Coordinates of C-alpha atoms in Angstrom, one line a residue:
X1 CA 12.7 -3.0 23.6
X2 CA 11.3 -1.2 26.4
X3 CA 8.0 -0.6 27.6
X4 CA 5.4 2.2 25.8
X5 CA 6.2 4.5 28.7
X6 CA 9.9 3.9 28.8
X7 CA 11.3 5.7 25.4
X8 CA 8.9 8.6 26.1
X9 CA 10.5 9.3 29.3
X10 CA 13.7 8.4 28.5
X11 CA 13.4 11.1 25.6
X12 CA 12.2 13.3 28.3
X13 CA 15.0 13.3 30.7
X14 CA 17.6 13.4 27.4
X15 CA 15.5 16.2 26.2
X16 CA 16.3 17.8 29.4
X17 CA 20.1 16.9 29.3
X18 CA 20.6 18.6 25.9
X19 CA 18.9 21.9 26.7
X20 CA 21.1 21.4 29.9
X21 CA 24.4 20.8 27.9
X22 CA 23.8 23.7 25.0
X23 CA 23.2 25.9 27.9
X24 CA 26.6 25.0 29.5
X25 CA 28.9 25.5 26.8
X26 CA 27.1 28.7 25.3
X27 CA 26.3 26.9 22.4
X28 CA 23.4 29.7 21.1
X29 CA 25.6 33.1 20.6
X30 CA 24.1 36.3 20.2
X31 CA 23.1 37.7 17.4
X32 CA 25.3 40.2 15.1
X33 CA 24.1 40.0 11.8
X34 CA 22.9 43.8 11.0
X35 CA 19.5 43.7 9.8
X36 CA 17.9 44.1 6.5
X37 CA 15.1 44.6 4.4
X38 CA 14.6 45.7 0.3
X39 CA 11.6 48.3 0.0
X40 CA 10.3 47.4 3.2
X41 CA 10.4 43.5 2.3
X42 CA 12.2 41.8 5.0
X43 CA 15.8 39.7 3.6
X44 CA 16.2 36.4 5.9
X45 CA 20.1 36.5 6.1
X46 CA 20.7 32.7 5.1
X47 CA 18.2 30.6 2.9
X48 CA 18.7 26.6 3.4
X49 CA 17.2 24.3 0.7
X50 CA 16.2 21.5 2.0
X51 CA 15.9 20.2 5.2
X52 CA 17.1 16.8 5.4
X53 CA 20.4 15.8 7.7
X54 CA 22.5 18.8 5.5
X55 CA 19.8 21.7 5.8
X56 CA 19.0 20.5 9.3
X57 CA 22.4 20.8 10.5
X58 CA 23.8 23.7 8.6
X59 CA 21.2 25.7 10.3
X60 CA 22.0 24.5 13.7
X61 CA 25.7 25.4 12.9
X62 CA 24.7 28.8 12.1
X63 CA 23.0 29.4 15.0
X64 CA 26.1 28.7 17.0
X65 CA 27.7 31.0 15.1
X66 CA 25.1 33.5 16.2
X67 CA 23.4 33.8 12.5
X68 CA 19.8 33.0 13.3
X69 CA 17.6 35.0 10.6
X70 CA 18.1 31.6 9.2
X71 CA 14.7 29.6 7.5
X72 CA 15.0 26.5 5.9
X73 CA 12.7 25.5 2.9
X74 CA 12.0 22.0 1.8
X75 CA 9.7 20.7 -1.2
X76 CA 8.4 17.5 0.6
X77 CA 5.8 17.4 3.3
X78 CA 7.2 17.8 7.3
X79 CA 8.6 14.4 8.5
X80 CA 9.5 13.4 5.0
X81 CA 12.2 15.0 4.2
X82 CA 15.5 13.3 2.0
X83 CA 15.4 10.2 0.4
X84 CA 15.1 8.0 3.8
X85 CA 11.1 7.7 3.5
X86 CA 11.0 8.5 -0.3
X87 CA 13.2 6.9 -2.7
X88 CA 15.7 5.1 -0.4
X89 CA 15.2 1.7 0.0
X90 CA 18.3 0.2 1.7
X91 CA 17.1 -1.9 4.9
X92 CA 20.0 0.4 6.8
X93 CA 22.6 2.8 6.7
X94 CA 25.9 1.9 4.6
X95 CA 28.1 3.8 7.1
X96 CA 29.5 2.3 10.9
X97 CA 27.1 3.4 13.5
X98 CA 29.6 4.9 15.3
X99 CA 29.2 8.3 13.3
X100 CA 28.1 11.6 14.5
X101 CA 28.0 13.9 12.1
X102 CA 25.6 16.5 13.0
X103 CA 25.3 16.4 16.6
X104 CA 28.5 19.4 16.9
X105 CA 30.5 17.5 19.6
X106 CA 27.1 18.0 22.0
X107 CA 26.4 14.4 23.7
X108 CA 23.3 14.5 24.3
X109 CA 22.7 15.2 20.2
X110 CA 24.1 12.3 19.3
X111 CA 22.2 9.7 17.5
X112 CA 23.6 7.1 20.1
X113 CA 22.2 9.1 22.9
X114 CA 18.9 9.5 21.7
X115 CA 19.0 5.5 20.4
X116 CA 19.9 5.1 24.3
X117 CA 17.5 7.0 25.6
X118 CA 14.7 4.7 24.2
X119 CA 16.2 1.2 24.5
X120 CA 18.9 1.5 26.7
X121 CA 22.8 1.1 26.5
X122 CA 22.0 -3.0 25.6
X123 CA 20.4 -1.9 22.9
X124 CA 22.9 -0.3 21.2
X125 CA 25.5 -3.2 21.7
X126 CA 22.9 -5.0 20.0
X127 CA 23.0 -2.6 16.8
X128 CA 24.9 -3.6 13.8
X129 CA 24.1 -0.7 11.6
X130 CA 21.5 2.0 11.9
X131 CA 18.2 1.2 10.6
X132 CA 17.1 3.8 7.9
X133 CA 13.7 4.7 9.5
X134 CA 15.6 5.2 12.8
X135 CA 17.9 7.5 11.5
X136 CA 14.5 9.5 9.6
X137 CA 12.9 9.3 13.2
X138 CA 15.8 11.0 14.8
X139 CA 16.1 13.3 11.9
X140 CA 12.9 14.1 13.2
X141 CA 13.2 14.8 16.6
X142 CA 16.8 16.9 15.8
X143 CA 14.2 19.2 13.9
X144 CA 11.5 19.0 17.0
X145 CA 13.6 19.7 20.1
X146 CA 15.8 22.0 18.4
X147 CA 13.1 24.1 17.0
X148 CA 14.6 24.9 14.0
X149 CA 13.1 26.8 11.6
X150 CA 11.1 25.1 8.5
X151 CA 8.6 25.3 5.9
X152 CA 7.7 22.2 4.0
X153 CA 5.5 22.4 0.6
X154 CA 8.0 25.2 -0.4
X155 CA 9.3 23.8 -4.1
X156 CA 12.1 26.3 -5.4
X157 CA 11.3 27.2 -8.8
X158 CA 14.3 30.2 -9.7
X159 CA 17.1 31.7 -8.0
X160 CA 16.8 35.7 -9.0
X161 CA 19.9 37.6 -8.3
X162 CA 19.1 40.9 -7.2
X163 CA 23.0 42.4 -7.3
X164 CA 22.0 46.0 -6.8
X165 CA 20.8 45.0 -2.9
X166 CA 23.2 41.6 -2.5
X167 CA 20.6 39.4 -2.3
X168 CA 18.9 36.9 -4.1
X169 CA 15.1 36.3 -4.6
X170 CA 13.8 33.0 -4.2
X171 CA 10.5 32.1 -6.1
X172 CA 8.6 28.9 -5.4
X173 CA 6.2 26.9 -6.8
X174 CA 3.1 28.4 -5.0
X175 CA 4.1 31.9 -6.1
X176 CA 5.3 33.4 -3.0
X177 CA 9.3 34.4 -3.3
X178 CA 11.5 35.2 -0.4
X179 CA 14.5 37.4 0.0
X180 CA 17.7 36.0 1.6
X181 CA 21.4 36.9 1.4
X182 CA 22.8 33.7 1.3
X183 CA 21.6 30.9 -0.1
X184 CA 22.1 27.0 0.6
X185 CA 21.5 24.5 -1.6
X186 CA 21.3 21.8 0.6
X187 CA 19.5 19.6 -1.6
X188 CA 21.3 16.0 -1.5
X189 CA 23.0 13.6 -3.8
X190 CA 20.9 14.7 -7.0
X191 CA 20.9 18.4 -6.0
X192 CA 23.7 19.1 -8.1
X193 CA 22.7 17.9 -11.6
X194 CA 20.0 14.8 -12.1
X195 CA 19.8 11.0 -12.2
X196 CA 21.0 9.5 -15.2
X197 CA 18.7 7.5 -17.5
X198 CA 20.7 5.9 -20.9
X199 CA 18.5 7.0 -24.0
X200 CA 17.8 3.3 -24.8
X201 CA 15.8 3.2 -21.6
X202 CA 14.5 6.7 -22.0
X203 CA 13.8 6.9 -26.0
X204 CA 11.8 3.3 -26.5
X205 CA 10.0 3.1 -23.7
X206 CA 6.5 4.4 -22.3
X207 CA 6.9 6.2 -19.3
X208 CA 4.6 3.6 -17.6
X209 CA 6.7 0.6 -18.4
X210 CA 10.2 2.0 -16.3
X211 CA 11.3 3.8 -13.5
X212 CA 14.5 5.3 -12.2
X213 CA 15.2 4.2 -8.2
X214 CA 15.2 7.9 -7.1
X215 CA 11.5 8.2 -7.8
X216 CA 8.6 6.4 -6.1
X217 CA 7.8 3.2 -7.1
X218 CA 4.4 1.3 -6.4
X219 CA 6.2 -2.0 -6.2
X220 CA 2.7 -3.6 -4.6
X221 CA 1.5 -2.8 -7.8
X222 CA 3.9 -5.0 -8.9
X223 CA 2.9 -8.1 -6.9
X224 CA 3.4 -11.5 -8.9
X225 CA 5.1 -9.7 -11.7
X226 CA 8.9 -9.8 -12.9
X227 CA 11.2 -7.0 -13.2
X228 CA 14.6 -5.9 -14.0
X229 CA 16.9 -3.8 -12.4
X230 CA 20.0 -2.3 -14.5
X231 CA 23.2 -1.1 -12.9
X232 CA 25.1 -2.6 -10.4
X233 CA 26.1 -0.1 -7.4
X234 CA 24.6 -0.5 -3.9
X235 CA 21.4 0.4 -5.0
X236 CA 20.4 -1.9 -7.5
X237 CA 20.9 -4.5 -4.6
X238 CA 18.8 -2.1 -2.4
X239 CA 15.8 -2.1 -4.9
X240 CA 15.5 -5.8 -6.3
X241 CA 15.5 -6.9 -2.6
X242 CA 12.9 -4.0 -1.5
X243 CA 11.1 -5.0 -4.7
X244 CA 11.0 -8.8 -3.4
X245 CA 9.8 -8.0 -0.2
X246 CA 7.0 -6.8 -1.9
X247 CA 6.1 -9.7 -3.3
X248 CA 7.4 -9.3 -6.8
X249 CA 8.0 -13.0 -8.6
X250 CA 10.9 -11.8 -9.5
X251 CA 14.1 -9.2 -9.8
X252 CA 17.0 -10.2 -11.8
X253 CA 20.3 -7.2 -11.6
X254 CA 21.8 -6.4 -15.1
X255 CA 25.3 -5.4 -14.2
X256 CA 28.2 -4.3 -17.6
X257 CA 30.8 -5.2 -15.2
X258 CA 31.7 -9.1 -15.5
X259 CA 32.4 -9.2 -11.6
X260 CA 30.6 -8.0 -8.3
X261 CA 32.3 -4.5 -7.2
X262 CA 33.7 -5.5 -4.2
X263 CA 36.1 -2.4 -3.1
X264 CA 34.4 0.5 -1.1
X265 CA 37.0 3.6 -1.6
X266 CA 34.9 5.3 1.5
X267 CA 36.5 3.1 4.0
X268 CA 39.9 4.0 3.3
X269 CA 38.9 7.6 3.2
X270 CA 37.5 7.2 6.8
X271 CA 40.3 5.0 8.4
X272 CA 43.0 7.0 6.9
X273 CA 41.5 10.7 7.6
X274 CA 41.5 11.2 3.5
X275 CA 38.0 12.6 4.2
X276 CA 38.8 15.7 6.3
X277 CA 41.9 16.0 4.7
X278 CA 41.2 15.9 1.0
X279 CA 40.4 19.7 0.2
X280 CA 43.9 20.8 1.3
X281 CA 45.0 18.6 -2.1
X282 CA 46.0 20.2 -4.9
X283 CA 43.8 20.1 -8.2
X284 CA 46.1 18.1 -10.3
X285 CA 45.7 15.4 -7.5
X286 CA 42.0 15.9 -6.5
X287 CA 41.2 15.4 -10.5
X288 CA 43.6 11.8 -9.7
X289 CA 41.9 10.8 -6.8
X290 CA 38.2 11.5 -7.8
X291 CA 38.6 9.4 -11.3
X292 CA 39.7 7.1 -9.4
X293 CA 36.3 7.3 -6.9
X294 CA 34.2 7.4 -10.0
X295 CA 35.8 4.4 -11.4
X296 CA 34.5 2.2 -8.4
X297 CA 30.7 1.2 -8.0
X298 CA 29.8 1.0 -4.6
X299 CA 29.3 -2.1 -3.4
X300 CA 26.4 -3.7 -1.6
X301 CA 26.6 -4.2 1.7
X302 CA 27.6 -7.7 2.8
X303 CA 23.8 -8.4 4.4
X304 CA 22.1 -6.5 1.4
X305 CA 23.8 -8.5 -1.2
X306 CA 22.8 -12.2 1.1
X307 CA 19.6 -10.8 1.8
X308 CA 18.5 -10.3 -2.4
X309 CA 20.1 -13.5 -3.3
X310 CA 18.7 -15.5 -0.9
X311 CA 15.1 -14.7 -2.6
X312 CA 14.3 -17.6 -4.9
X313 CA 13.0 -15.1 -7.8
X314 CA 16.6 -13.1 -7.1
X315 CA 19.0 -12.9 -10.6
X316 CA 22.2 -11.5 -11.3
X317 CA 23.8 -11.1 -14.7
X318 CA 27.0 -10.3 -15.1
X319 CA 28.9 -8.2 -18.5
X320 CA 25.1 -8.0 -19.6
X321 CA 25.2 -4.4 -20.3
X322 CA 21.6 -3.7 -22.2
X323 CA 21.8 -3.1 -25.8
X324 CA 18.5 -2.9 -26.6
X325 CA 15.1 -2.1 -25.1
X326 CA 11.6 -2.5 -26.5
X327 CA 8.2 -2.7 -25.9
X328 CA 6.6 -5.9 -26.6
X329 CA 3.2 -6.4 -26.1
X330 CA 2.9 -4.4 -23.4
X331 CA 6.2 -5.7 -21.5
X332 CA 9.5 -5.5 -21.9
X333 CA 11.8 -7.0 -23.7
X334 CA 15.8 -6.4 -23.3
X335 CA 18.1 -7.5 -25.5
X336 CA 21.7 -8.1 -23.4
X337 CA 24.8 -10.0 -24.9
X338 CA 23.7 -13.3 -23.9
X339 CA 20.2 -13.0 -25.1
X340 CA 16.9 -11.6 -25.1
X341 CA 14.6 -11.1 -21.4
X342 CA 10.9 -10.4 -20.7
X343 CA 9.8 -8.3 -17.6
X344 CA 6.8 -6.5 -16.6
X345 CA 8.6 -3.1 -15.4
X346 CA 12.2 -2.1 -15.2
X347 CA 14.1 0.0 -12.8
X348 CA 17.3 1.9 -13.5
X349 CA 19.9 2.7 -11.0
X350 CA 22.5 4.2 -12.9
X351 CA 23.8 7.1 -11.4
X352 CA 23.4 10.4 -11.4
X353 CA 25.5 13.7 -13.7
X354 CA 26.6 16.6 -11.6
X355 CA 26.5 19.8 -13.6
X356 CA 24.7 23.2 -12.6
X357 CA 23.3 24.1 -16.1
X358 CA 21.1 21.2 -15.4
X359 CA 19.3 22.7 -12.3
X360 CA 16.6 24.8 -13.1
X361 CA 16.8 26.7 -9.8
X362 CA 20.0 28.1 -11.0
X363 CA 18.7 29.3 -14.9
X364 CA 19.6 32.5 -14.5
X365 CA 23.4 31.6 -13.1
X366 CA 24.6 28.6 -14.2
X367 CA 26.1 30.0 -17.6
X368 CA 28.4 32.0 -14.8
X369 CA 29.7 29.3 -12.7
X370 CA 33.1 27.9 -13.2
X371 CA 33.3 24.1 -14.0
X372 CA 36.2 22.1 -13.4
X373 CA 36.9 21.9 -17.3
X374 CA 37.0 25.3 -16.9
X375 CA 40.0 25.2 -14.3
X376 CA 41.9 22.2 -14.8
X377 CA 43.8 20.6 -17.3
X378 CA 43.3 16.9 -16.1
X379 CA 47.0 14.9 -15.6
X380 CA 45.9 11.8 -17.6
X381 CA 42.7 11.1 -20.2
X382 CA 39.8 14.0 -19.3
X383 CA 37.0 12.4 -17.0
X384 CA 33.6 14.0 -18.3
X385 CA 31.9 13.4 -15.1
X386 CA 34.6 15.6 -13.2
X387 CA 34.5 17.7 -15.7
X388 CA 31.2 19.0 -15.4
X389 CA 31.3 19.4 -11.6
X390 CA 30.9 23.0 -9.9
X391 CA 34.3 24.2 -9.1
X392 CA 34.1 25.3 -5.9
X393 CA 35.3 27.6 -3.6
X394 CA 37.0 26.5 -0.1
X395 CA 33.9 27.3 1.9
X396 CA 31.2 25.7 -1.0
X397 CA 30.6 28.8 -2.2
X398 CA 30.1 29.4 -6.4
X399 CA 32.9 30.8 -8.1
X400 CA 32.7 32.2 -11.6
X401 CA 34.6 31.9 -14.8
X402 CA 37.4 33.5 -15.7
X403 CA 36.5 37.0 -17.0
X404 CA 33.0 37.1 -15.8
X405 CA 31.1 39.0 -13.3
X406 CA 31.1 37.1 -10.4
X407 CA 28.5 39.1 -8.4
X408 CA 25.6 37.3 -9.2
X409 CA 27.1 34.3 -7.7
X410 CA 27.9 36.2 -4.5
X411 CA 26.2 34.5 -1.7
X412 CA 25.6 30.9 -3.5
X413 CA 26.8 28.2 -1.7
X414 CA 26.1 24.6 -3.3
X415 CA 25.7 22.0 -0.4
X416 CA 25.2 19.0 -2.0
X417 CA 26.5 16.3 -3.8
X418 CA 28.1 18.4 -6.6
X419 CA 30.8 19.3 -4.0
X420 CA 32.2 16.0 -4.5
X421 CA 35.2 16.9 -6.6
X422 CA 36.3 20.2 -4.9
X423 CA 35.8 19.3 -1.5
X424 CA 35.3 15.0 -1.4
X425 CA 33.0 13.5 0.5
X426 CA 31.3 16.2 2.6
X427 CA 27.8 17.4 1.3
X428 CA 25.3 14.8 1.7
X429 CA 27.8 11.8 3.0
X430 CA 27.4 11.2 6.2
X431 CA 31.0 10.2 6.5
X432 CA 31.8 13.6 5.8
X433 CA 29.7 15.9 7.2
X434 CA 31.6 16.2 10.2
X435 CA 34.5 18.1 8.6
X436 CA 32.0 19.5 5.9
X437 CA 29.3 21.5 8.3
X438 CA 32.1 23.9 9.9
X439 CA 33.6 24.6 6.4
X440 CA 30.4 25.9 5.4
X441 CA 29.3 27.5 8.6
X442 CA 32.4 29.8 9.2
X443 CA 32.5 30.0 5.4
X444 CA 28.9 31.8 5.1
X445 CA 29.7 33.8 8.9
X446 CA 32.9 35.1 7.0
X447 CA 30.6 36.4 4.4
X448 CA 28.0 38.3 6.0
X449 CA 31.0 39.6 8.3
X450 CA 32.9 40.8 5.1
X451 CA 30.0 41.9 3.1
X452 CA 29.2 44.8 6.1
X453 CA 32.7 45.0 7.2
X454 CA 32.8 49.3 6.5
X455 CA 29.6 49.3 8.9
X456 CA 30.9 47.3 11.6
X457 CA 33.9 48.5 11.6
X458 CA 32.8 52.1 11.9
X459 CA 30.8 50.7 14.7
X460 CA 33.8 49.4 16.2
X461 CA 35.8 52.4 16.1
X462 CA 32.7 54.4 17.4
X463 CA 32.4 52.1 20.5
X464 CA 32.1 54.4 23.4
X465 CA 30.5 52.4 25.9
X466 CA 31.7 52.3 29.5
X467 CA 32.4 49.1 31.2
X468 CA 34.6 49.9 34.1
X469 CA 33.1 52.3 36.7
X470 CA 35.5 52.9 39.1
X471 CA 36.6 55.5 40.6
X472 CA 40.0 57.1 42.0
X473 CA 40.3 58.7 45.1
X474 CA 37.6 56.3 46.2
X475 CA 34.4 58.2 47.7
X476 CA 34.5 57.8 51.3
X477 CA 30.9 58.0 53.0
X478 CA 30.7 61.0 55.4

């Protein structure tokens, strides 16, 4: 680690090399969006929600692409936006260090360089995965030095299409609404529909008594008590040993499966380019692979899984899927093939459904959009979860249903984790938001070209502006 004046100045002089490196390969292009108001009311021309790693970049990318009436809007406080300093509770990052996926091929973005920059090219070597506060602190200082333009406390209540102008009218929680011509929904892994809770969980128990892992948890309150944790993906692993560090007495995992996951479909993705690759599949074999995907609980990681069973008050119970769940005298008793157990609080980690008739942002849309049920006629047993995705367009964009009027979609693009199905791991994966950010960027560029293509056009055939101001014979001075 270096000394307290080292990492400042180190940021300092890297701070320097990036303004220095966008400025050399003309990275901010200039502007050629036409401008635009409603009765006077000004209309940004792309709305981001949220403004974690997927807003945050997506508005960098559209700067480069010289769209820059660009705002994003995030719910949470500045500094705390995603799930790193929320809900996540994984010590780091599941994905190889080596990743860059919003840093747009600029070196001095990357996260390495900025790790560098504070503790020097030994400490990287020394780094087996990315710490999850130290990728929130560099999500951080991405927003800082790029200046990019947010407001926090700004909760997004309704989309209103407003198809006689193009636009759409945004209306958040503290009454003031916005006007913008595209909209991003860049709003993470439960953007897309919500976190699943079974109904024997959700119907018999006092809200007090559970909790799901995507929510806040006062697990000091906890101290000395005894818990359990149902579902066994990479987060169940994350919370019982969060919980235990905590001082809980103890965190036993409730898993249907009767062995440990152990096969991450994401690596082969990454080593084999299926990642970048996968939208140019065809339907029948997206619908193949993606039942496939859903089929697999992803595993802990090798560390997270020693470091939770190494606690003494650590459990794991295997083909225990719960059957029951009641209160019992003010605790909780769960009733499980093998018997009967007694905790103080439980936490589910059980996925979440992707659907956009469960968003309330879109209320006034989501009868519109086309699902995948809608599109494709699956080649083996139907997969409900796939069915109810968003089928999107090539770009992320919302497309309608057959037959419907499609305009009030025009401009939607959904950035999240519902994009799963159409476009694979992209939206909120870091392992592939590399391919994903372009896709969107020239996508919603293409769009706003498009929509005012009569008007620049004209414009272009108008263009009457002399560069060349020679002349022939050449003047000769007397």
């Amino acid at each position: 680690m270096t000394d307290a004046i080292g990492p400042a100045s180190g940021l300092a002089t890297l701070e320097a090399q990036l303004a220095r490196e966008l400025e050399l390969i003309g990275f901010a292009r200039p502007e050629w969006v036409r401008p635009r108001d409603v009765d006077g009311a000004p209309v940004l021309d792309v709305a981001v929600i949220g403004g974690g790693q997927c807003g945050l970049s997506a508005a960098l990318g559209l700067r480069r692409e010289g769209v820059t009436n660009v705002r994003i809007f995030d719910e949470n406080e500045a500094g705390f936006e995603g799930p790193w300093e929320t809900y996540a509770r994984m010590v780091t990052l599941r994905t190889p260090k080596h990743l860059n996926p919003i840093d747009f091929g600029v070196p001095a973005l990357t996260y390495r360089a900025w790790w560098e920059a504070q503790h020097g090219a030994a400490g990287w070597a020394a780094v087996d995965k990315i710490a999850r506060g130290d990728w929130m602190e560099y999500l951080r200082w991405y927003r800082r030095v790029l200046d990019l333009p947010a407001e926090n406390g700004a909760r997004l209540l309704r989309i209103e299409p407003v198809v006689a102008h193009g636009v759409h009218c945004l209306h958040f929680a503290d009454g003031s609404v916005a006007l913008a011509r595209k909209v991003v929904l860049a709003t993470g892994i439960q953007g897309g529909g919500e976190w699943h809770t079974p109904a024997v969980v959700r119907d018999n128990l006092p809200r007090h008594l559970w909790a799901h892992t995507s929510e806040p948890i006062d697990f000091a309150a906890l101290h000395g008590k005894r818990i359990g944790v149902l579902g066994g993906g990479a987060s169940a692993f994350d919370n019982a040993n969060f919980a235990l560090t905590q001082g809980v007495a103890a965190a036993e995992v409730f898993m249907r499966r009767k062995e440990l996951p152990r096969i991450n479909p994401i690596r082969f993705m990454e080593r084999v380019g299926f990642t970048a690759r996968y939208p140019a599949l065809d339907d029948q074999t997206k619908y193949a692979a993606m039942d496939a995907f859903l089929g697999h609980n992803q595993p802990p990681t090798n560390d997270t899984f020693e470091r939770a069973a190494a606690w003494p008050g650590f459990a794991l119970h295997l083909g225990a899927p719960w059957l029951d769940v009641q209160e019992q005298d003010g605790r909780v008793r769960v009733t499980t093939l093998h018997g009967t157990h007694d905790f103080d609080f439980v936490v589910i980690s059980t996925g979440l459904l992707s659907d956009p008739g469960l968003r309330p942002e879109l209320t006034d849309v989501a009868h519109l959009i086309a699902r995948w049920a809608d599109r494709v006629t699956p080649p083996g047993r139907p997969n409900a979860l796939i069915d109810a995705h968003p089928y999107l367009g090539p770009a992320f964009e919302f497309l309608p249903k057959d037959g419907v009027d499609g305009a009030p979609l025009h401009g939607l693009f959904a950035f999240n984790y519902s994009a799963l199905v159409s476009l694979g791991l992209s939206a909120s994966a870091l392992s592939g938001l590399h391919n994903a950010l372009p896709r969107l960027v020239k996508g919603i560029a293409d769009q706003l070209f498009l929509d005012d293509r009569a008007a620049l056009v004209a414009d272009f055939l108008a263009y009457d502006e002399h560069e060349f101001l020679g002349q022939w014979p050449l003047k000769v001075d007397a």
